[in-house]
Amino acid sequence: MASSWLSFSLSFLLVLHGTFAQQRYQQQQGECQLNRLSPQEPTTRIQAEAGVTELWDQNNQQFQCAGVSLIRHVIQSRGMLLPSYVNTPLLAYVERGRGFYGIMQSGCPETFQSSQQMQQGERGAGSRFQDRHQRIGQFRQGDIIAFPAGAAHWAYNEGNEELVLVCLEDSSNNANQLGQFSRRFFIAGNPQQGQQQQGQYGGKSLRRERFESGNVFNGFDVEVLAEAFGVDREIARRLQGQDDQRGHIVNIQQGLRVVRPPFSQEQEEREERQEQGQYGPRMNGIEETICSAKVRQNIDNPSRADIYNPNAGRFTTVNSLTLPILSFLRLSAARGVLHTDSIMAPHWVTNAHKVIYITRGEARIQIVDHRGQAVLDDRVRQGQVVVVPQNYAVVKHAETEGCEWVEFNTNDNAMINTLSGRTSAIRGLPVDVIASSYQISRDEARRLKFNREETLIFRSSGRARSSERVAAA
């Protein structure tokens, strides 16, 4: 009797597990069954003391298909994004401005040291103390910065203009075990004091949503915090930030005084030469650890372009071959520039979804699904986002203003296959196969196969067929 009951219980559990697995599989499969795509703009705007954060709707089917969230921080001069961490890997693109950042990894050494003057009233006027902290990095326009999941980080705008950071959070990454959405955990301030605004943004009404990020210290008992840090109750209460009305981006009137190495043009050029001479990641565990890993790379410099056509534009990638930490994050990015009346050849990405954010100008973008139906045929302009699911075919045409964009990929080495050009699928077919497949003559098939000598970017007029060059790796 007992063995029969045990057998029944095991069978029931297996069936139940299979049912749940099937349901989850069906849900995942249904997330990318998209009949229409459309350019997306932020739906929520959170105003803080020294800047604003704009969020795209995580519930949108396109973002659910890609398993990502998109955020844009606009930080005023001398503004600081308070320290926080996210349950997902994060890639940030510096659209405008410059500043510096810190990433705190538990167990990593405090390699930056300085001696600072104490303020009046702190342990006596004129005294000095030794400060030690983990390393700080500087960034400028065009940089991609990689933040591992769960690593606390902050950012500061040291320039005179606004700092704009466009951030992708990959909630589908296996580092996230909290569900389908990303969550941000602040360790300072009172982020929920940020004012949610309704009004007009890009011609569309903003939808009121709750800004769910909060200070994790606020949930602990004050006595416990005081004991944990060895401080009095007042300082422990300050940790919780309950009386802080500044929001999640705060103004530092006197400027942020932290020790960091000088950042020179010579250093930047040296790093670029090293990147161009590196043909693969060095993964033996000696040259680079999680504490010393390089997390920043600039993709705006034309000399770093992977594909360059002086008459049509350029395309620059950053992946795990050039920035090895991306193999840990399982993400990559690319920067594209199209001149007026230029085209990025029809192509598809074999192993990743991609999220395209337009940084300047506009382009007509067409996306086609597996049924051969156009799920998007629209002009996408500056500040808008388009999601291209894996294997969907896409083409970009910059008509009058030209177009620039950054794209984030959900694979650390996203692979592009083209439909036209010198390295395309059509170019790889025999002439007779082309003629038979499309019911055209052999001469027409030959022209279809060989007319385009460029690989990815070309003028739509066809006048610059031989001018494209592939940059050295």
Coordinates of C-alpha atoms in Angstrom, one line a residue:
M1 CA 0.0 0.0 0.0
A2 CA 2.8 2.4 1.0
S3 CA 4.7 1.6 -2.2
S4 CA 1.6 2.2 -4.3
W5 CA 1.0 5.6 -2.6
L6 CA 4.7 6.5 -3.1
S7 CA 4.5 5.6 -6.8
F8 CA 1.3 7.7 -7.2
S9 CA 2.9 10.6 -5.4
L10 CA 6.0 10.5 -7.6
S11 CA 3.9 10.2 -10.7
F12 CA 1.7 13.2 -9.6
L13 CA 4.8 15.3 -8.9
L14 CA 6.3 14.5 -12.3
V15 CA 3.1 15.4 -14.1
L16 CA 2.7 18.6 -12.1
H17 CA 6.3 19.5 -12.8
G18 CA 5.9 18.8 -16.5
T19 CA 2.7 20.9 -16.5
F20 CA 4.4 23.9 -14.9
A21 CA 7.4 23.5 -17.2
Q22 CA 5.2 23.3 -20.2
Q23 CA 3.2 26.4 -19.1
R24 CA 6.5 28.4 -18.6
Y25 CA 7.8 27.2 -21.9
Q26 CA 4.6 28.3 -23.6
Q27 CA 4.7 31.6 -21.9
Q28 CA 8.3 32.1 -23.0
Q29 CA 7.5 31.1 -26.5
G30 CA 4.5 33.4 -26.6
E31 CA 6.6 36.5 -25.5
C32 CA 8.1 36.9 -29.0
Q33 CA 5.0 36.2 -31.1
L34 CA 4.8 39.9 -32.2
N35 CA 2.5 40.9 -35.1
R36 CA 3.5 44.6 -34.9
L37 CA 6.5 46.5 -33.6
S38 CA 6.6 50.2 -33.0
P39 CA 9.1 52.9 -31.9
Q40 CA 9.0 53.3 -28.1
E41 CA 9.5 56.3 -25.9
P42 CA 9.7 56.6 -22.1
T43 CA 6.5 56.3 -20.3
T44 CA 7.6 57.4 -16.8
R45 CA 9.6 60.4 -15.7
I46 CA 11.1 60.6 -12.2
Q47 CA 12.3 64.1 -11.2
A48 CA 15.1 64.4 -8.6
E49 CA 17.0 67.3 -7.2
A50 CA 19.8 67.2 -9.7
G51 CA 18.4 65.4 -12.7
V52 CA 15.7 63.1 -14.1
T53 CA 15.3 59.4 -14.8
E54 CA 13.1 58.3 -17.7
L55 CA 11.9 54.7 -17.9
W56 CA 10.5 52.7 -20.8
D57 CA 7.6 50.4 -20.0
Q58 CA 8.8 47.0 -18.9
N59 CA 5.4 45.5 -19.6
N60 CA 5.6 46.4 -23.3
Q61 CA 5.6 43.2 -25.4
Q62 CA 8.7 44.2 -27.3
F63 CA 10.8 44.6 -24.1
Q64 CA 9.4 41.4 -22.7
C65 CA 10.4 39.5 -25.9
A66 CA 14.0 40.7 -25.5
G67 CA 13.9 40.3 -21.8
V68 CA 15.4 43.7 -21.1
S69 CA 14.5 47.1 -19.5
L70 CA 15.7 50.5 -20.7
I71 CA 16.4 53.6 -18.6
R72 CA 17.8 57.0 -19.4
H73 CA 19.4 59.2 -16.7
V74 CA 19.9 62.9 -17.3
I75 CA 22.2 64.3 -14.6
Q76 CA 22.9 68.0 -14.1
S77 CA 26.4 69.4 -13.7
R78 CA 27.7 68.4 -10.2
G79 CA 24.9 65.9 -9.9
M80 CA 25.5 62.3 -8.5
L81 CA 23.4 59.2 -9.1
L82 CA 23.3 57.7 -5.6
P83 CA 24.9 54.3 -5.0
S84 CA 22.7 51.3 -5.8
Y85 CA 22.8 47.8 -7.3
V86 CA 20.6 45.9 -9.7
N87 CA 19.7 42.2 -9.9
T88 CA 20.7 42.1 -13.6
P89 CA 23.8 42.9 -15.6
L90 CA 23.8 46.5 -16.9
L91 CA 25.3 48.2 -19.9
A92 CA 25.4 52.0 -20.0
Y93 CA 26.1 54.2 -23.0
V94 CA 27.3 57.7 -22.4
E95 CA 25.2 59.7 -24.9
R96 CA 26.5 63.1 -23.8
G97 CA 28.8 64.5 -21.1
R98 CA 31.6 63.2 -19.0
G99 CA 32.3 62.3 -15.4
F100 CA 33.5 59.4 -13.2
Y101 CA 32.0 56.3 -11.6
G102 CA 32.7 53.7 -8.9
I103 CA 31.9 50.0 -8.9
M104 CA 32.0 48.2 -5.5
Q105 CA 32.6 44.5 -5.5
S106 CA 32.7 42.8 -2.1
G107 CA 36.1 41.4 -1.4
C108 CA 38.0 43.5 -3.9
P109 CA 40.9 45.5 -2.4
E110 CA 40.8 49.2 -1.6
T111 CA 43.5 50.3 -4.0
F112 CA 42.9 54.0 -4.1
Q113 CA 44.3 56.0 -1.2
S114 CA 44.4 59.6 -0.2
S115 CA 45.0 62.0 2.7
Q116 CA 42.2 64.5 3.1
Q117 CA 41.6 67.5 5.4
M118 CA 38.8 67.1 8.0
Q119 CA 36.0 69.6 7.9
Q120 CA 35.6 72.1 10.8
G121 CA 34.2 70.4 13.8
E122 CA 35.1 66.8 12.8
R123 CA 37.8 65.5 15.2
G124 CA 39.2 69.0 15.6
A125 CA 39.9 71.6 13.0
G126 CA 42.9 71.1 10.7
S127 CA 43.2 67.4 11.3
R128 CA 43.7 64.9 8.4
F129 CA 42.6 61.4 7.8
Q130 CA 43.5 58.6 5.4
D131 CA 40.8 57.5 2.9
R132 CA 40.9 54.2 1.1
H133 CA 38.3 53.0 -1.4
Q134 CA 37.9 50.8 -4.4
R135 CA 39.0 52.1 -7.8
I136 CA 37.2 54.9 -9.6
G137 CA 36.9 55.2 -13.4
Q138 CA 36.3 58.1 -15.7
F139 CA 34.1 58.2 -18.7
R140 CA 33.3 60.5 -21.6
Q141 CA 30.8 60.7 -24.5
G142 CA 30.7 57.5 -26.5
D143 CA 31.8 55.1 -23.8
I144 CA 30.2 51.8 -23.0
I145 CA 30.4 50.8 -19.3
A146 CA 29.7 47.3 -18.1
F147 CA 28.2 46.8 -14.6
P148 CA 28.0 43.2 -13.3
A149 CA 24.7 42.1 -11.6
G150 CA 24.6 42.9 -7.9
A151 CA 27.6 45.2 -8.0
A152 CA 26.9 48.5 -6.2
H153 CA 27.8 51.5 -8.4
W154 CA 27.4 55.3 -8.6
A155 CA 28.0 58.0 -11.2
Y156 CA 28.9 61.7 -11.0
N157 CA 28.7 64.5 -13.6
E158 CA 31.9 66.6 -13.4
G159 CA 31.3 68.5 -16.7
N160 CA 29.5 71.7 -17.3
E161 CA 26.8 70.2 -19.5
E162 CA 24.1 67.6 -18.8
L163 CA 25.3 64.0 -18.5
V164 CA 23.0 61.5 -20.4
L165 CA 23.4 57.8 -19.7
V166 CA 21.3 55.3 -21.6
C167 CA 21.2 52.0 -19.6
L168 CA 20.1 48.5 -20.6
E169 CA 19.2 46.0 -17.9
D170 CA 19.1 42.3 -19.0
S171 CA 16.4 40.7 -16.8
S172 CA 16.5 37.5 -18.9
N173 CA 20.1 36.9 -17.8
N174 CA 20.7 33.8 -15.7
A175 CA 22.2 36.1 -13.0
N176 CA 18.6 37.3 -12.3
Q177 CA 16.6 35.0 -10.1
L178 CA 13.9 37.5 -9.0
G179 CA 11.5 37.2 -11.9
Q180 CA 11.0 38.7 -15.3
F181 CA 11.7 42.3 -14.3
S182 CA 14.8 44.1 -13.1
R183 CA 14.9 45.7 -9.6
R184 CA 17.2 48.4 -8.3
F185 CA 18.2 48.5 -4.7
F186 CA 19.5 51.9 -3.4
I187 CA 21.9 52.0 -0.5
A188 CA 21.6 55.7 0.1
G189 CA 19.0 58.5 0.1
N190 CA 15.2 58.3 -0.3
P191 CA 14.7 57.6 -4.0
Q192 CA 10.9 57.4 -3.7
Q193 CA 10.8 61.2 -3.0
G194 CA 11.4 61.6 -6.7
Q195 CA 8.4 63.4 -8.3
Q196 CA 6.6 61.4 -11.0
Q197 CA 5.4 63.7 -13.7
Q198 CA 2.5 63.6 -16.0
G199 CA 2.4 65.6 -19.2
Q200 CA 3.7 65.4 -22.7
Y201 CA 6.8 63.6 -23.8
G202 CA 7.4 63.1 -27.5
G203 CA 3.8 63.8 -28.2
K204 CA 2.5 61.1 -26.0
S205 CA 0.9 61.3 -22.5
L206 CA 3.1 60.0 -19.7
R207 CA 1.5 57.2 -17.7
R208 CA 1.8 57.4 -13.9
E209 CA 3.7 54.5 -12.4
R210 CA 5.2 53.9 -9.0
F211 CA 8.9 54.3 -8.7
E212 CA 9.6 51.1 -6.7
S213 CA 13.3 51.5 -5.9
G214 CA 14.0 52.3 -2.3
N215 CA 16.8 52.5 0.3
V216 CA 17.4 49.1 1.7
F217 CA 18.6 50.5 5.0
N218 CA 15.2 51.9 5.6
G219 CA 13.8 48.4 6.3
F220 CA 16.2 47.7 9.1
D221 CA 15.8 48.6 12.8
V222 CA 17.8 51.6 13.8
E223 CA 19.3 49.9 16.8
V224 CA 20.5 47.0 14.6
L225 CA 22.1 49.4 12.1
A226 CA 23.8 51.4 14.9
E227 CA 25.3 48.1 16.2
A228 CA 26.3 46.8 12.8
F229 CA 28.2 50.0 11.9
G230 CA 29.4 50.9 15.4
V231 CA 27.8 54.4 15.3
D232 CA 25.2 56.3 17.2
R233 CA 21.4 56.2 16.5
E234 CA 21.4 59.5 14.7
I235 CA 24.0 58.4 12.1
A236 CA 22.1 55.1 11.7
R237 CA 18.9 57.0 11.1
R238 CA 20.7 59.1 8.5
L239 CA 21.6 55.9 6.7
Q240 CA 17.9 55.3 6.2
G241 CA 17.4 58.6 4.5
Q242 CA 13.8 59.1 5.7
D243 CA 14.2 62.9 5.9
D244 CA 16.0 63.2 2.6
Q245 CA 13.9 65.0 0.0
R246 CA 16.5 65.1 -2.8
G247 CA 15.4 62.0 -4.6
H248 CA 17.9 59.5 -6.3
I249 CA 20.1 62.1 -8.1
V250 CA 21.5 64.7 -5.7
N251 CA 23.4 68.0 -6.1
I252 CA 26.9 68.3 -4.7
Q253 CA 27.5 72.1 -4.5
Q254 CA 31.1 71.9 -3.6
G255 CA 31.9 69.2 -6.1
L256 CA 32.8 65.6 -5.4
R257 CA 36.3 65.4 -3.9
V258 CA 37.6 61.9 -4.5
V259 CA 41.1 60.6 -5.5
R260 CA 41.4 59.2 -9.0
P261 CA 44.2 58.9 -11.5
P262 CA 44.6 61.7 -14.2
F263 CA 42.8 60.9 -17.4
S264 CA 44.7 62.1 -20.4
Q265 CA 44.3 62.0 -24.2
E266 CA 47.6 60.0 -24.4
Q267 CA 46.1 57.4 -22.0
E268 CA 43.0 57.1 -24.2
E269 CA 45.1 56.7 -27.3
R270 CA 47.2 54.1 -25.7
E271 CA 44.2 52.1 -24.7
E272 CA 42.8 52.2 -28.2
R273 CA 46.1 51.0 -29.6
Q274 CA 46.0 48.1 -27.2
E275 CA 42.4 47.2 -28.2
Q276 CA 43.3 47.3 -31.9
G277 CA 46.2 45.0 -31.3
Q278 CA 44.2 42.5 -29.3
Y279 CA 42.9 39.6 -31.4
G280 CA 41.1 37.7 -28.6
P281 CA 40.4 37.7 -24.9
R282 CA 43.1 36.7 -22.4
M283 CA 41.2 34.4 -20.1
N284 CA 43.9 32.6 -18.1
G285 CA 42.8 34.3 -14.8
I286 CA 46.0 36.2 -14.3
E287 CA 45.8 39.3 -16.6
E288 CA 42.2 40.1 -15.5
T289 CA 40.1 39.3 -12.5
I290 CA 36.6 40.6 -11.5
C291 CA 38.4 43.2 -9.3
S292 CA 40.8 44.4 -12.0
A293 CA 38.6 43.9 -15.1
K294 CA 38.4 46.7 -17.6
V295 CA 34.7 47.7 -17.8
R296 CA 34.8 50.7 -20.2
Q297 CA 35.4 51.1 -23.9
N298 CA 34.7 53.9 -26.3
I299 CA 32.9 53.2 -29.5
D300 CA 32.5 56.7 -30.9
N301 CA 36.0 57.0 -32.3
P302 CA 35.9 56.4 -36.1
S303 CA 39.4 54.9 -36.0
R304 CA 37.9 51.9 -34.1
A305 CA 35.3 51.2 -36.7
D306 CA 34.9 47.6 -37.8
I307 CA 33.2 48.6 -41.0
Y308 CA 34.0 52.0 -42.5
N309 CA 32.7 53.6 -45.7
P310 CA 33.7 57.3 -46.0
N311 CA 30.7 58.0 -48.3
A312 CA 28.1 56.1 -46.3
G313 CA 29.0 55.7 -42.6
R314 CA 30.6 53.3 -40.1
F315 CA 29.7 50.5 -37.7
T316 CA 31.7 49.8 -34.5
T317 CA 31.2 46.8 -32.1
V318 CA 32.2 46.1 -28.6
N319 CA 32.0 42.4 -27.5
S320 CA 33.8 39.8 -25.4
L321 CA 36.7 39.8 -27.8
T322 CA 37.5 43.4 -27.2
L323 CA 36.1 43.9 -23.7
P324 CA 36.4 40.4 -22.0
I325 CA 34.1 41.2 -19.0
L326 CA 31.2 41.1 -21.5
S327 CA 31.6 37.3 -21.6
F328 CA 30.6 37.3 -17.9
L329 CA 27.6 39.7 -18.5
R330 CA 26.6 37.9 -21.8
L331 CA 25.9 41.3 -23.4
S332 CA 27.5 43.3 -26.2
A333 CA 26.9 46.6 -28.0
A334 CA 27.5 48.4 -31.3
R335 CA 27.5 52.0 -32.6
G336 CA 26.2 52.9 -36.1
V337 CA 26.5 56.0 -38.2
L338 CA 24.7 56.4 -41.5
H339 CA 25.2 59.5 -43.7
T340 CA 22.4 61.0 -45.8
D341 CA 20.9 58.6 -48.3
S342 CA 22.8 55.6 -47.0
I343 CA 21.7 52.1 -46.2
M344 CA 22.7 49.4 -43.7
A345 CA 22.2 46.2 -45.7
P346 CA 19.3 43.9 -44.8
H347 CA 20.6 41.5 -42.2
W348 CA 19.7 39.4 -39.2
V349 CA 21.4 38.6 -35.9
T350 CA 21.7 34.8 -35.4
N351 CA 22.1 34.6 -31.6
A352 CA 20.7 37.7 -29.9
H353 CA 17.9 40.2 -29.6
K354 CA 19.0 43.8 -30.2
V355 CA 17.7 47.0 -28.8
I356 CA 18.3 50.1 -31.1
Y357 CA 18.4 53.6 -29.5
I358 CA 18.6 56.5 -31.9
T359 CA 21.0 59.1 -30.7
R360 CA 20.8 61.6 -33.6
G361 CA 18.7 62.1 -36.8
E362 CA 16.3 59.6 -38.0
A363 CA 16.1 56.5 -40.3
R364 CA 13.4 54.5 -42.0
I365 CA 13.6 51.1 -40.4
Q366 CA 11.9 48.0 -41.7
I367 CA 11.7 44.7 -39.8
V368 CA 10.4 41.4 -41.2
D369 CA 9.3 38.3 -39.3
H370 CA 9.5 34.6 -40.2
R371 CA 6.2 34.8 -42.0
G372 CA 7.6 37.3 -44.5
Q373 CA 5.4 40.1 -43.0
A374 CA 6.7 43.6 -42.2
V375 CA 6.2 44.0 -38.5
L376 CA 7.7 47.5 -38.6
D377 CA 8.0 50.1 -41.4
D378 CA 8.4 53.5 -39.9
R379 CA 10.7 56.4 -39.4
V380 CA 12.4 56.2 -36.1
R381 CA 13.8 59.4 -34.7
Q382 CA 16.2 60.6 -32.0
G383 CA 15.3 59.4 -28.5
Q384 CA 13.2 56.5 -29.7
V385 CA 13.9 52.8 -29.3
V386 CA 13.2 49.8 -31.5
V387 CA 13.5 46.1 -30.5
V388 CA 14.6 43.6 -33.2
P389 CA 14.0 40.0 -32.1
Q390 CA 16.5 37.3 -32.8
N391 CA 16.6 36.3 -36.5
Y392 CA 14.1 39.0 -37.6
A393 CA 15.4 40.7 -40.8
V394 CA 16.1 44.4 -40.5
V395 CA 17.2 47.2 -42.9
K396 CA 17.9 50.9 -42.1
H397 CA 17.8 53.8 -44.6
A398 CA 18.9 57.2 -43.5
E399 CA 17.3 59.6 -46.0
T400 CA 17.8 63.4 -45.4
E401 CA 19.4 64.0 -42.0
G402 CA 21.5 60.9 -41.6
C403 CA 21.2 58.7 -38.5
E404 CA 23.3 57.6 -35.5
W405 CA 22.4 55.0 -33.0
V406 CA 23.6 52.6 -30.3
E407 CA 22.4 49.0 -30.1
F408 CA 22.5 46.6 -27.2
N409 CA 22.7 42.9 -27.9
T410 CA 21.7 40.0 -25.6
N411 CA 24.8 38.0 -26.4
D412 CA 28.4 38.8 -25.7
N413 CA 29.4 38.1 -29.3
A414 CA 26.4 38.9 -31.5
M415 CA 26.7 37.5 -35.0
I416 CA 25.3 39.3 -38.1
N417 CA 24.3 37.6 -41.3
T418 CA 23.6 39.9 -44.3
L419 CA 21.2 39.4 -47.1
S420 CA 23.0 41.6 -49.7
G421 CA 26.6 42.5 -50.2
R422 CA 29.9 40.8 -50.5
T423 CA 29.6 38.4 -47.5
S424 CA 25.8 37.9 -47.8
A425 CA 23.7 34.7 -47.9
I426 CA 22.8 35.5 -51.6
R427 CA 26.5 35.9 -52.5
G428 CA 27.2 32.4 -51.1
L429 CA 24.7 30.8 -53.5
P430 CA 25.6 29.4 -56.9
V431 CA 24.2 31.4 -59.8
D432 CA 22.0 28.5 -61.0
V433 CA 20.5 28.2 -57.5
I434 CA 19.7 31.9 -57.5
A435 CA 18.2 31.8 -61.0
S436 CA 16.0 28.8 -60.2
S437 CA 14.9 30.1 -56.8
Y438 CA 13.8 33.5 -58.1
Q439 CA 12.8 32.5 -61.7
I440 CA 15.2 34.9 -63.3
S441 CA 17.8 34.5 -66.0
R442 CA 21.4 33.6 -65.3
D443 CA 22.5 37.1 -66.3
E444 CA 20.0 38.6 -63.9
A445 CA 21.1 36.2 -61.2
R446 CA 24.7 37.2 -61.8
R447 CA 23.9 40.9 -61.3
L448 CA 21.8 40.1 -58.2
K449 CA 24.8 38.2 -56.7
F450 CA 27.7 40.5 -57.7
N451 CA 26.3 44.1 -58.0
R452 CA 27.1 45.0 -54.4
E453 CA 30.8 44.8 -53.4
E454 CA 30.3 46.4 -50.0
T455 CA 29.7 44.2 -46.9
L456 CA 27.3 46.2 -44.7
I457 CA 27.0 49.9 -45.3
F458 CA 26.6 51.6 -48.7
R459 CA 25.1 54.6 -50.5
S460 CA 21.6 53.9 -51.8
S461 CA 22.7 55.5 -55.2
G462 CA 25.4 52.8 -55.6
R463 CA 28.1 55.3 -56.4
A464 CA 30.5 54.1 -53.7
R465 CA 30.6 50.4 -54.3
S466 CA 34.3 50.0 -54.0
S467 CA 35.1 52.5 -51.3
E468 CA 34.2 50.4 -48.2
R469 CA 37.0 49.0 -46.2
V470 CA 37.0 46.6 -43.3
A471 CA 39.0 48.0 -40.4
A472 CA 41.7 46.0 -38.8
A473 CA 40.6 43.9 -35.8

